[in-house]
């Protein structure tokens, strides 16, 4: 979308903005335990000045959270009508 390259790392560098996804987001402080969802599809996206935390109650919910985040930035998905 922007041609920016974001490094994937197991630890954020001090003072550098970072995006945490899934378990890393929970470890960084994202709270999911107060979401009420019988289907376990609840998700949460939280941003502050230096971090974006994206996580869900399941892997599928986390994926949906990432997609929602990208869509909010303007990302669109195009599909062909042929399989």
mmCIF file with all atom_site columns, N, CA, C and O in Angstrom, residues 12-69:
data_model
loop_
_atom_site.group_PDB
_atom_site.id
_atom_site.type_symbol
_atom_site.label_atom_id
_atom_site.label_alt_id
_atom_site.label_comp_id
_atom_site.label_asym_id
_atom_site.label_entity_id
_atom_site.label_seq_id
_atom_site.pdbx_PDB_ins_code
_atom_site.Cartn_x
_atom_site.Cartn_y
_atom_site.Cartn_z
_atom_site.occupancy
_atom_site.B_iso_or_equiv
_atom_site.pdbx_formal_charge
_atom_site.auth_seq_id
_atom_site.auth_comp_id
_atom_site.auth_asym_id
_atom_site.auth_atom_id
_atom_site.pdbx_PDB_model_num
ATOM 1   N N  . UNK A 1 12 ? 10.421  -5.121  20.320 1.00 0.00 ? 12 UNK A N  1
ATOM 2   C CA . UNK A 1 12 ? 10.422  -3.777  19.746 1.00 0.00 ? 12 UNK A CA 1
ATOM 3   C C  . UNK A 1 12 ? 11.649  -3.008  20.208 1.00 0.00 ? 12 UNK A C  1
ATOM 4   O O  . UNK A 1 12 ? 12.106  -3.159  21.336 1.00 0.00 ? 12 UNK A O  1
ATOM 5   N N  . UNK A 1 13 ? 12.167  -2.159  19.324 1.00 0.00 ? 13 UNK A N  1
ATOM 6   C CA . UNK A 1 13 ? 13.283  -1.298  19.691 1.00 0.00 ? 13 UNK A CA 1
ATOM 7   C C  . UNK A 1 13 ? 12.745  -0.141  20.534 1.00 0.00 ? 13 UNK A C  1
ATOM 8   O O  . UNK A 1 13 ? 11.656  0.366   20.283 1.00 0.00 ? 13 UNK A O  1
ATOM 9   N N  . UNK A 1 14 ? 13.510  0.267   21.512 1.00 0.00 ? 14 UNK A N  1
ATOM 10  C CA . UNK A 1 14 ? 13.112  1.370   22.382 1.00 0.00 ? 14 UNK A CA 1
ATOM 11  C C  . UNK A 1 14 ? 12.921  2.648   21.575 1.00 0.00 ? 14 UNK A C  1
ATOM 12  O O  . UNK A 1 14 ? 13.751  3.000   20.732 1.00 0.00 ? 14 UNK A O  1
ATOM 13  N N  . UNK A 1 15 ? 11.792  3.333   21.812 1.00 0.00 ? 15 UNK A N  1
ATOM 14  C CA . UNK A 1 15 ? 11.532  4.604   21.176 1.00 0.00 ? 15 UNK A CA 1
ATOM 15  C C  . UNK A 1 15 ? 11.062  4.536   19.738 1.00 0.00 ? 15 UNK A C  1
ATOM 16  O O  . UNK A 1 15 ? 10.882  5.566   19.100 1.00 0.00 ? 15 UNK A O  1
ATOM 17  N N  . UNK A 1 16 ? 10.855  3.329   19.218 1.00 0.00 ? 16 UNK A N  1
ATOM 18  C CA . UNK A 1 16 ? 10.419  3.155   17.827 1.00 0.00 ? 16 UNK A CA 1
ATOM 19  C C  . UNK A 1 16 ? 8.983   2.634   17.835 1.00 0.00 ? 16 UNK A C  1
ATOM 20  O O  . UNK A 1 16 ? 8.675   1.689   18.550 1.00 0.00 ? 16 UNK A O  1
ATOM 21  N N  . UNK A 1 17 ? 8.077   3.259   17.061 1.00 0.00 ? 17 UNK A N  1
ATOM 22  C CA . UNK A 1 17 ? 6.697   2.764   17.017 1.00 0.00 ? 17 UNK A CA 1
ATOM 23  C C  . UNK A 1 17 ? 6.662   1.292   16.599 1.00 0.00 ? 17 UNK A C  1
ATOM 24  O O  . UNK A 1 17 ? 7.491   0.841   15.809 1.00 0.00 ? 17 UNK A O  1
ATOM 25  N N  . UNK A 1 18 ? 5.689   0.545   17.147 1.00 0.00 ? 18 UNK A N  1
ATOM 26  C CA . UNK A 1 18 ? 5.614   -0.891  16.869 1.00 0.00 ? 18 UNK A CA 1
ATOM 27  C C  . UNK A 1 18 ? 4.161   -1.334  16.771 1.00 0.00 ? 18 UNK A C  1
ATOM 28  O O  . UNK A 1 18 ? 3.271   -0.721  17.364 1.00 0.00 ? 18 UNK A O  1
ATOM 29  N N  . UNK A 1 19 ? 3.941   -2.398  16.015 1.00 0.00 ? 19 UNK A N  1
ATOM 30  C CA . UNK A 1 19 ? 2.631   -3.033  15.906 1.00 0.00 ? 19 UNK A CA 1
ATOM 31  C C  . UNK A 1 19 ? 2.763   -4.421  16.519 1.00 0.00 ? 19 UNK A C  1
ATOM 32  O O  . UNK A 1 19 ? 3.622   -5.206  16.118 1.00 0.00 ? 19 UNK A O  1
ATOM 33  N N  . UNK A 1 20 ? 1.912   -4.716  17.500 1.00 0.00 ? 20 UNK A N  1
ATOM 34  C CA . UNK A 1 20 ? 1.899   -6.020  18.160 1.00 0.00 ? 20 UNK A CA 1
ATOM 35  C C  . UNK A 1 20 ? 0.630   -6.749  17.748 1.00 0.00 ? 20 UNK A C  1
ATOM 36  O O  . UNK A 1 20 ? -0.454  -6.172  17.791 1.00 0.00 ? 20 UNK A O  1
ATOM 37  N N  . UNK A 1 21 ? 0.759   -8.012  17.385 1.00 0.00 ? 21 UNK A N  1
ATOM 38  C CA . UNK A 1 21 ? -0.381  -8.793  16.916 1.00 0.00 ? 21 UNK A CA 1
ATOM 39  C C  . UNK A 1 21 ? -0.500  -10.080 17.727 1.00 0.00 ? 21 UNK A C  1
ATOM 40  O O  . UNK A 1 21 ? 0.503   -10.738 18.019 1.00 0.00 ? 21 UNK A O  1
ATOM 41  N N  . UNK A 1 22 ? -1.736  -10.443 18.081 1.00 0.00 ? 22 UNK A N  1
ATOM 42  C CA . UNK A 1 22 ? -2.012  -11.714 18.748 1.00 0.00 ? 22 UNK A CA 1
ATOM 43  C C  . UNK A 1 22 ? -1.408  -11.811 20.126 1.00 0.00 ? 22 UNK A C  1
ATOM 44  O O  . UNK A 1 22 ? -1.559  -10.913 20.961 1.00 0.00 ? 22 UNK A O  1
ATOM 45  N N  . UNK A 1 23 ? -0.690  -12.888 20.381 1.00 0.00 ? 23 UNK A N  1
ATOM 46  C CA . UNK A 1 23 ? -0.098  -13.105 21.707 1.00 0.00 ? 23 UNK A CA 1
ATOM 47  C C  . UNK A 1 23 ? 0.863   -11.993 22.092 1.00 0.00 ? 23 UNK A C  1
ATOM 48  O O  . UNK A 1 23 ? 0.971   -11.643 23.266 1.00 0.00 ? 23 UNK A O  1
ATOM 49  N N  . UNK A 1 24 ? 1.567   -11.449 21.104 1.00 0.00 ? 24 UNK A N  1
ATOM 50  C CA . UNK A 1 24 ? 2.493   -10.346 21.399 1.00 0.00 ? 24 UNK A CA 1
ATOM 51  C C  . UNK A 1 24 ? 1.728   -9.126  21.900 1.00 0.00 ? 24 UNK A C  1
ATOM 52  O O  . UNK A 1 24 ? 2.193   -8.425  22.797 1.00 0.00 ? 24 UNK A O  1
ATOM 53  N N  . UNK A 1 25 ? 0.546   -8.875  21.340 1.00 0.00 ? 25 UNK A N  1
ATOM 54  C CA . UNK A 1 25 ? -0.276  -7.748  21.792 1.00 0.00 ? 25 UNK A CA 1
ATOM 55  C C  . UNK A 1 25 ? -0.754  -7.968  23.220 1.00 0.00 ? 25 UNK A C  1
ATOM 56  O O  . UNK A 1 25 ? -0.737  -7.044  24.042 1.00 0.00 ? 25 UNK A O  1
ATOM 57  N N  . UNK A 1 26 ? -1.175  -9.188  23.529 1.00 0.00 ? 26 UNK A N  1
ATOM 58  C CA . UNK A 1 26 ? -1.608  -9.514  24.891 1.00 0.00 ? 26 UNK A CA 1
ATOM 59  C C  . UNK A 1 26 ? -0.437  -9.355  25.865 1.00 0.00 ? 26 UNK A C  1
ATOM 60  O O  . UNK A 1 26 ? -0.578  -8.778  26.937 1.00 0.00 ? 26 UNK A O  1
ATOM 61  N N  . UNK A 1 27 ? 0.733   -9.841  25.480 1.00 0.00 ? 27 UNK A N  1
ATOM 62  C CA . UNK A 1 27 ? 1.915   -9.713  26.329 1.00 0.00 ? 27 UNK A CA 1
ATOM 63  C C  . UNK A 1 27 ? 2.290   -8.239  26.540 1.00 0.00 ? 27 UNK A C  1
ATOM 64  O O  . UNK A 1 27 ? 2.827   -7.873  27.575 1.00 0.00 ? 27 UNK A O  1
ATOM 65  N N  . UNK A 1 28 ? 1.955   -7.390  25.560 1.00 0.00 ? 28 UNK A N  1
ATOM 66  C CA . UNK A 1 28 ? 2.251   -5.959  25.660 1.00 0.00 ? 28 UNK A CA 1
ATOM 67  C C  . UNK A 1 28 ? 1.171   -5.193  26.420 1.00 0.00 ? 28 UNK A C  1
ATOM 68  O O  . UNK A 1 28 ? 1.269   -3.989  26.581 1.00 0.00 ? 28 UNK A O  1
ATOM 69  N N  . UNK A 1 29 ? 0.121   -5.900  26.870 1.00 0.00 ? 29 UNK A N  1
ATOM 70  C CA . UNK A 1 29 ? -0.877  -5.269  27.709 1.00 0.00 ? 29 UNK A CA 1
ATOM 71  C C  . UNK A 1 29 ? -2.286  -5.207  27.155 1.00 0.00 ? 29 UNK A C  1
ATOM 72  O O  . UNK A 1 29 ? -3.169  -4.654  27.803 1.00 0.00 ? 29 UNK A O  1
ATOM 73  N N  . UNK A 1 30 ? -2.540  -5.757  25.981 1.00 0.00 ? 30 UNK A N  1
ATOM 74  C CA . UNK A 1 30 ? -3.891  -5.741  25.422 1.00 0.00 ? 30 UNK A CA 1
ATOM 75  C C  . UNK A 1 30 ? -4.802  -6.629  26.253 1.00 0.00 ? 30 UNK A C  1
ATOM 76  O O  . UNK A 1 30 ? -4.486  -7.785  26.521 1.00 0.00 ? 30 UNK A O  1
ATOM 77  N N  . UNK A 1 31 ? -5.939  -6.096  26.691 1.00 0.00 ? 31 UNK A N  1
ATOM 78  C CA . UNK A 1 31 ? -6.894  -6.848  27.509 1.00 0.00 ? 31 UNK A CA 1
ATOM 79  C C  . UNK A 1 31 ? -7.989  -7.427  26.619 1.00 0.00 ? 31 UNK A C  1
ATOM 80  O O  . UNK A 1 31 ? -8.658  -6.706  25.888 1.00 0.00 ? 31 UNK A O  1
ATOM 81  N N  . UNK A 1 32 ? -8.160  -8.730  26.678 1.00 0.00 ? 32 UNK A N  1
ATOM 82  C CA . UNK A 1 32 ? -9.204  -9.419  25.917 1.00 0.00 ? 32 UNK A CA 1
ATOM 83  C C  . UNK A 1 32 ? -10.189 -10.140 26.828 1.00 0.00 ? 32 UNK A C  1
ATOM 84  O O  . UNK A 1 32 ? -11.266 -10.521 26.387 1.00 0.00 ? 32 UNK A O  1
ATOM 85  N N  . UNK A 1 33 ? -9.833  -10.315 28.098 1.00 0.00 ? 33 UNK A N  1
ATOM 86  C CA . UNK A 1 33 ? -10.635 -11.138 28.994 1.00 0.00 ? 33 UNK A CA 1
ATOM 87  C C  . UNK A 1 33 ? -11.981 -10.515 29.359 1.00 0.00 ? 33 UNK A C  1
ATOM 88  O O  . UNK A 1 33 ? -12.872 -11.208 29.843 1.00 0.00 ? 33 UNK A O  1
ATOM 89  N N  . UNK A 1 34 ? -12.175 -9.228  29.095 1.00 0.00 ? 34 UNK A N  1
ATOM 90  C CA . UNK A 1 34 ? -13.457 -8.595  29.406 1.00 0.00 ? 34 UNK A CA 1
ATOM 91  C C  . UNK A 1 34 ? -14.411 -8.547  28.207 1.00 0.00 ? 34 UNK A C  1
ATOM 92  O O  . UNK A 1 34 ? -15.503 -8.011  28.300 1.00 0.00 ? 34 UNK A O  1
ATOM 93  N N  . UNK A 1 35 ? -14.020 -9.148  27.084 1.00 0.00 ? 35 UNK A N  1
ATOM 94  C CA . UNK A 1 35 ? -14.887 -9.199  25.907 1.00 0.00 ? 35 UNK A CA 1
ATOM 95  C C  . UNK A 1 35 ? -15.861 -10.362 26.084 1.00 0.00 ? 35 UNK A C  1
ATOM 96  O O  . UNK A 1 35 ? -15.451 -11.490 26.336 1.00 0.00 ? 35 UNK A O  1
ATOM 97  N N  . UNK A 1 36 ? -17.150 -10.071 25.933 1.00 0.00 ? 36 UNK A N  1
ATOM 98  C CA . UNK A 1 36 ? -18.174 -11.107 26.033 1.00 0.00 ? 36 UNK A CA 1
ATOM 99  C C  . UNK A 1 36 ? -18.568 -11.519 24.620 1.00 0.00 ? 36 UNK A C  1
ATOM 100 O O  . UNK A 1 36 ? -19.122 -10.720 23.860 1.00 0.00 ? 36 UNK A O  1
ATOM 101 N N  . UNK A 1 37 ? -18.245 -12.765 24.248 1.00 0.00 ? 37 UNK A N  1
ATOM 102 C CA . UNK A 1 37 ? -18.548 -13.270 22.917 1.00 0.00 ? 37 UNK A CA 1
ATOM 103 C C  . UNK A 1 37 ? -18.702 -14.783 22.991 1.00 0.00 ? 37 UNK A C  1
ATOM 104 O O  . UNK A 1 37 ? -17.715 -15.490 23.200 1.00 0.00 ? 37 UNK A O  1
ATOM 105 N N  . UNK A 1 38 ? -19.913 -15.260 22.806 1.00 0.00 ? 38 UNK A N  1
ATOM 106 C CA . UNK A 1 38 ? -20.154 -16.704 22.862 1.00 0.00 ? 38 UNK A CA 1
ATOM 107 C C  . UNK A 1 38 ? -19.393 -17.454 21.778 1.00 0.00 ? 38 UNK A C  1
ATOM 108 O O  . UNK A 1 38 ? -18.995 -18.599 21.957 1.00 0.00 ? 38 UNK A O  1
ATOM 109 N N  . UNK A 1 39 ? -19.173 -16.809 20.652 1.00 0.00 ? 39 UNK A N  1
ATOM 110 C CA . UNK A 1 39 ? -18.477 -17.452 19.531 1.00 0.00 ? 39 UNK A CA 1
ATOM 111 C C  . UNK A 1 39 ? -16.960 -17.318 19.618 1.00 0.00 ? 39 UNK A C  1
ATOM 112 O O  . UNK A 1 39 ? -16.239 -17.842 18.772 1.00 0.00 ? 39 UNK A O  1
ATOM 113 N N  . UNK A 1 40 ? -16.464 -16.607 20.630 1.00 0.00 ? 40 UNK A N  1
ATOM 114 C CA . UNK A 1 40 ? -15.029 -16.356 20.795 1.00 0.00 ? 40 UNK A CA 1
ATOM 115 C C  . UNK A 1 40 ? -14.436 -15.627 19.587 1.00 0.00 ? 40 UNK A C  1
ATOM 116 O O  . UNK A 1 40 ? -13.293 -15.871 19.195 1.00 0.00 ? 40 UNK A O  1
ATOM 117 N N  . UNK A 1 41 ? -15.222 -14.737 18.992 1.00 0.00 ? 41 UNK A N  1
ATOM 118 C CA . UNK A 1 41 ? -14.763 -13.962 17.842 1.00 0.00 ? 41 UNK A CA 1
ATOM 119 C C  . UNK A 1 41 ? -14.560 -12.493 18.184 1.00 0.00 ? 41 UNK A C  1
ATOM 120 O O  . UNK A 1 41 ? -14.435 -11.656 17.298 1.00 0.00 ? 41 UNK A O  1
ATOM 121 N N  . UNK A 1 42 ? -14.523 -12.173 19.484 1.00 0.00 ? 42 UNK A N  1
ATOM 122 C CA . UNK A 1 42 ? -14.286 -10.792 19.889 1.00 0.00 ? 42 UNK A CA 1
ATOM 123 C C  . UNK A 1 42 ? -12.868 -10.372 19.569 1.00 0.00 ? 42 UNK A C  1
ATOM 124 O O  . UNK A 1 42 ? -11.941 -11.186 19.568 1.00 0.00 ? 42 UNK A O  1
ATOM 125 N N  . UNK A 1 43 ? -12.699 -9.097  19.265 1.00 0.00 ? 43 UNK A N  1
ATOM 126 C CA . UNK A 1 43 ? -11.367 -8.580  18.954 1.00 0.00 ? 43 UNK A CA 1
ATOM 127 C C  . UNK A 1 43 ? -11.232 -7.172  19.486 1.00 0.00 ? 43 UNK A C  1
ATOM 128 O O  . UNK A 1 43 ? -12.214 -6.519  19.820 1.00 0.00 ? 43 UNK A O  1
ATOM 129 N N  . UNK A 1 44 ? -10.013 -6.719  19.559 1.00 0.00 ? 44 UNK A N  1
ATOM 130 C CA . UNK A 1 44 ? -9.759  -5.374  20.044 1.00 0.00 ? 44 UNK A CA 1
ATOM 131 C C  . UNK A 1 44 ? -8.540  -4.813  19.324 1.00 0.00 ? 44 UNK A C  1
ATOM 132 O O  . UNK A 1 44 ? -7.553  -5.514  19.118 1.00 0.00 ? 44 UNK A O  1
ATOM 133 N N  . UNK A 1 45 ? -8.646  -3.534  18.960 1.00 0.00 ? 45 UNK A N  1
ATOM 134 C CA . UNK A 1 45 ? -7.531  -2.797  18.363 1.00 0.00 ? 45 UNK A CA 1
ATOM 135 C C  . UNK A 1 45 ? -7.339  -1.546  19.208 1.00 0.00 ? 45 UNK A C  1
ATOM 136 O O  . UNK A 1 45 ? -8.266  -0.762  19.374 1.00 0.00 ? 45 UNK A O  1
ATOM 137 N N  . UNK A 1 46 ? -6.141  -1.368  19.748 1.00 0.00 ? 46 UNK A N  1
ATOM 138 C CA . UNK A 1 46 ? -5.841  -0.223  20.600 1.00 0.00 ? 46 UNK A CA 1
ATOM 139 C C  . UNK A 1 46 ? -4.576  0.440   20.064 1.00 0.00 ? 46 UNK A C  1
ATOM 140 O O  . UNK A 1 46 ? -3.598  -0.241  19.755 1.00 0.00 ? 46 UNK A O  1
ATOM 141 N N  . UNK A 1 47 ? -4.621  1.765   19.955 1.00 0.00 ? 47 UNK A N  1
ATOM 142 C CA . UNK A 1 47 ? -3.435  2.502   19.495 1.00 0.00 ? 47 UNK A CA 1
ATOM 143 C C  . UNK A 1 47 ? -3.132  3.627   20.475 1.00 0.00 ? 47 UNK A C  1
ATOM 144 O O  . UNK A 1 47 ? -4.039  4.283   20.987 1.00 0.00 ? 47 UNK A O  1
ATOM 145 N N  . UNK A 1 48 ? -1.857  3.815   20.747 1.00 0.00 ? 48 UNK A N  1
ATOM 146 C CA . UNK A 1 48 ? -1.418  4.973   21.514 1.00 0.00 ? 48 UNK A CA 1
ATOM 147 C C  . UNK A 1 48 ? -0.315  5.644   20.698 1.00 0.00 ? 48 UNK A C  1
ATOM 148 O O  . UNK A 1 48 ? -0.145  5.346   19.524 1.00 0.00 ? 48 UNK A O  1
ATOM 149 N N  . UNK A 1 49 ? 0.415   6.508   21.272 1.00 0.00 ? 49 UNK A N  1
ATOM 150 C CA . UNK A 1 49 ? 1.421   7.251   20.515 1.00 0.00 ? 49 UNK A CA 1
ATOM 151 C C  . UNK A 1 49 ? 2.544   6.420   19.917 1.00 0.00 ? 49 UNK A C  1
ATOM 152 O O  . UNK A 1 49 ? 3.134   6.808   18.917 1.00 0.00 ? 49 UNK A O  1
ATOM 153 N N  . UNK A 1 50 ? 2.838   5.284   20.497 1.00 0.00 ? 50 UNK A N  1
ATOM 154 C CA . UNK A 1 50 ? 3.981   4.489   20.046 1.00 0.00 ? 50 UNK A CA 1
ATOM 155 C C  . UNK A 1 50 ? 3.650   3.064   19.644 1.00 0.00 ? 50 UNK A C  1
ATOM 156 O O  . UNK A 1 50 ? 4.502   2.371   19.095 1.00 0.00 ? 50 UNK A O  1
ATOM 157 N N  . UNK A 1 51 ? 2.407   2.610   19.931 1.00 0.00 ? 51 UNK A N  1
ATOM 158 C CA . UNK A 1 51 ? 2.102   1.199   19.679 1.00 0.00 ? 51 UNK A CA 1
ATOM 159 C C  . UNK A 1 51 ? 0.702   1.030   19.101 1.00 0.00 ? 51 UNK A C  1
ATOM 160 O O  . UNK A 1 51 ? -0.198  1.812   19.389 1.00 0.00 ? 51 UNK A O  1
ATOM 161 N N  . UNK A 1 52 ? 0.559   -0.027  18.328 1.00 0.00 ? 52 UNK A N  1
ATOM 162 C CA . UNK A 1 52 ? -0.751  -0.513  17.918 1.00 0.00 ? 52 UNK A CA 1
ATOM 163 C C  . UNK A 1 52 ? -0.827  -1.955  18.400 1.00 0.00 ? 52 UNK A C  1
ATOM 164 O O  . UNK A 1 52 ? 0.081   -2.753  18.140 1.00 0.00 ? 52 UNK A O  1
ATOM 165 N N  . UNK A 1 53 ? -1.876  -2.276  19.154 1.00 0.00 ? 53 UNK A N  1
ATOM 166 C CA . UNK A 1 53 ? -2.081  -3.624  19.673 1.00 0.00 ? 53 UNK A CA 1
ATOM 167 C C  . UNK A 1 53 ? -3.322  -4.192  19.004 1.00 0.00 ? 53 UNK A C  1
ATOM 168 O O  . UNK A 1 53 ? -4.386  -3.585  19.049 1.00 0.00 ? 53 UNK A O  1
ATOM 169 N N  . UNK A 1 54 ? -3.180  -5.351  18.369 1.00 0.00 ? 54 UNK A N  1
ATOM 170 C CA . UNK A 1 54 ? -4.287  -5.994  17.664 1.00 0.00 ? 54 UNK A CA 1
ATOM 171 C C  . UNK A 1 54 ? -4.377  -7.433  18.146 1.00 0.00 ? 54 UNK A C  1
ATOM 172 O O  . UNK A 1 54 ? -3.417  -8.193  18.034 1.00 0.00 ? 54 UNK A O  1
ATOM 173 N N  . UNK A 1 55 ? -5.530  -7.813  18.665 1.00 0.00 ? 55 UNK A N  1
ATOM 174 C CA . UNK A 1 55 ? -5.687  -9.184  19.141 1.00 0.00 ? 55 UNK A CA 1
ATOM 175 C C  . UNK A 1 55 ? -7.134  -9.603  19.173 1.00 0.00 ? 55 UNK A C  1
ATOM 176 O O  . UNK A 1 55 ? -8.044  -8.776  19.165 1.00 0.00 ? 55 UNK A O  1
ATOM 177 N N  . UNK A 1 56 ? -7.337  -10.916 19.197 1.00 0.00 ? 56 UNK A N  1
ATOM 178 C CA . UNK A 1 56 ? -8.681  -11.455 19.258 1.00 0.00 ? 56 UNK A CA 1
ATOM 179 C C  . UNK A 1 56 ? -8.741  -12.668 20.155 1.00 0.00 ? 56 UNK A C  1
ATOM 180 O O  . UNK A 1 56 ? -7.711  -13.208 20.569 1.00 0.00 ? 56 UNK A O  1
ATOM 181 N N  . UNK A 1 57 ? -9.964  -13.104 20.420 1.00 0.00 ? 57 UNK A N  1
ATOM 182 C CA . UNK A 1 57 ? -10.170 -14.255 21.297 1.00 0.00 ? 57 UNK A CA 1
ATOM 183 C C  . UNK A 1 57 ? -9.805  -15.574 20.628 1.00 0.00 ? 57 UNK A C  1
ATOM 184 O O  . UNK A 1 57 ? -9.736  -16.596 21.297 1.00 0.00 ? 57 UNK A O  1
ATOM 185 N N  . UNK A 1 58 ? -9.592  -15.558 19.347 1.00 0.00 ? 58 UNK A N  1
ATOM 186 C CA . UNK A 1 58 ? -9.167  -16.754 18.596 1.00 0.00 ? 58 UNK A CA 1
ATOM 187 C C  . UNK A 1 58 ? -8.245  -16.285 17.480 1.00 0.00 ? 58 UNK A C  1
ATOM 188 O O  . UNK A 1 58 ? -8.129  -15.079 17.219 1.00 0.00 ? 58 UNK A O  1
ATOM 189 N N  . UNK A 1 59 ? -7.610  -17.228 16.806 1.00 0.00 ? 59 UNK A N  1
ATOM 190 C CA . UNK A 1 59 ? -6.750  -16.857 15.680 1.00 0.00 ? 59 UNK A CA 1
ATOM 191 C C  . UNK A 1 59 ? -7.558  -16.185 14.576 1.00 0.00 ? 59 UNK A C  1
ATOM 192 O O  . UNK A 1 59 ? -7.105  -15.217 13.967 1.00 0.00 ? 59 UNK A O  1
ATOM 193 N N  . UNK A 1 60 ? -8.768  -16.693 14.338 1.00 0.00 ? 60 UNK A N  1
ATOM 194 C CA . UNK A 1 60 ? -9.630  -16.101 13.323 1.00 0.00 ? 60 UNK A CA 1
ATOM 195 C C  . UNK A 1 60 ? -10.017 -14.673 13.675 1.00 0.00 ? 60 UNK A C  1
ATOM 196 O O  . UNK A 1 60 ? -10.049 -13.793 12.812 1.00 0.00 ? 60 UNK A O  1
ATOM 197 N N  . UNK A 1 61 ? -10.295 -14.432 14.950 1.00 0.00 ? 61 UNK A N  1
ATOM 198 C CA . UNK A 1 61 ? -10.650 -13.088 15.392 1.00 0.00 ? 61 UNK A CA 1
ATOM 199 C C  . UNK A 1 61 ? -9.458  -12.140 15.264 1.00 0.00 ? 61 UNK A C  1
ATOM 200 O O  . UNK A 1 61 ? -9.614  -10.976 14.883 1.00 0.00 ? 61 UNK A O  1
ATOM 201 N N  . UNK A 1 62 ? -8.269  -12.636 15.551 1.00 0.00 ? 62 UNK A N  1
ATOM 202 C CA . UNK A 1 62 ? -7.066  -11.811 15.394 1.00 0.00 ? 62 UNK A CA 1
ATOM 203 C C  . UNK A 1 62 ? -6.866  -11.452 13.930 1.00 0.00 ? 62 UNK A C  1
ATOM 204 O O  . UNK A 1 62 ? -6.561  -10.303 13.599 1.00 0.00 ? 62 UNK A O  1
ATOM 205 N N  . UNK A 1 63 ? -7.053  -12.415 13.038 1.00 0.00 ? 63 UNK A N  1
ATOM 206 C CA . UNK A 1 63 ? -6.941  -12.149 11.604 1.00 0.00 ? 63 UNK A CA 1
ATOM 207 C C  . UNK A 1 63 ? -7.950  -11.082 11.177 1.00 0.00 ? 63 UNK A C  1
ATOM 208 O O  . UNK A 1 63 ? -7.617  -10.156 10.427 1.00 0.00 ? 63 UNK A O  1
ATOM 209 N N  . UNK A 1 64 ? -9.182  -11.176 11.654 1.00 0.00 ? 64 UNK A N  1
ATOM 210 C CA . UNK A 1 64 ? -10.195 -10.165 11.334 1.00 0.00 ? 64 UNK A CA 1
ATOM 211 C C  . UNK A 1 64 ? -9.773  -8.795  11.864 1.00 0.00 ? 64 UNK A C  1
ATOM 212 O O  . UNK A 1 64 ? -10.007 -7.775  11.214 1.00 0.00 ? 64 UNK A O  1
ATOM 213 N N  . UNK A 1 65 ? -9.162  -8.764  13.025 1.00 0.00 ? 65 UNK A N  1
ATOM 214 C CA . UNK A 1 65 ? -8.674  -7.500  13.575 1.00 0.00 ? 65 UNK A CA 1
ATOM 215 C C  . UNK A 1 65 ? -7.610  -6.866  12.698 1.00 0.00 ? 65 UNK A C  1
ATOM 216 O O  . UNK A 1 65 ? -7.624  -5.661  12.453 1.00 0.00 ? 65 UNK A O  1
ATOM 217 N N  . UNK A 1 66 ? -6.681  -7.685  12.213 1.00 0.00 ? 66 UNK A N  1
ATOM 218 C CA . UNK A 1 66 ? -5.636  -7.175  11.315 1.00 0.00 ? 66 UNK A CA 1
ATOM 219 C C  . UNK A 1 66 ? -6.273  -6.647  10.034 1.00 0.00 ? 66 UNK A C  1
ATOM 220 O O  . UNK A 1 66 ? -5.914  -5.560  9.549  1.00 0.00 ? 66 UNK A O  1
ATOM 221 N N  . UNK A 1 67 ? -7.242  -7.383  9.483  1.00 0.00 ? 67 UNK A N  1
ATOM 222 C CA . UNK A 1 67 ? -7.922  -6.936  8.264  1.00 0.00 ? 67 UNK A CA 1
ATOM 223 C C  . UNK A 1 67 ? -8.665  -5.628  8.502  1.00 0.00 ? 67 UNK A C  1
ATOM 224 O O  . UNK A 1 67 ? -8.601  -4.716  7.671  1.00 0.00 ? 67 UNK A O  1
ATOM 225 N N  . UNK A 1 68 ? -9.342  -5.497  9.619  1.00 0.00 ? 68 UNK A N  1
ATOM 226 C CA . UNK A 1 68 ? -10.044 -4.243  9.940  1.00 0.00 ? 68 UNK A CA 1
ATOM 227 C C  . UNK A 1 68 ? -9.068  -3.079  10.049 1.00 0.00 ? 68 UNK A C  1
ATOM 228 O O  . UNK A 1 68 ? -9.334  -1.969  9.583  1.00 0.00 ? 68 UNK A O  1
ATOM 229 N N  . UNK A 1 69 ? -7.931  -3.323  10.684 1.00 0.00 ? 69 UNK A N  1
ATOM 230 C CA . UNK A 1 69 ? -6.913  -2.284  10.821 1.00 0.00 ? 69 UNK A CA 1
ATOM 231 C C  . UNK A 1 69 ? -6.430  -1.843  9.445  1.00 0.00 ? 69 UNK A C  1
ATOM 232 O O  . UNK A 1 69 ? -6.360  -0.639  9.159  1.00 0.00 ? 69 UNK A O  1
#
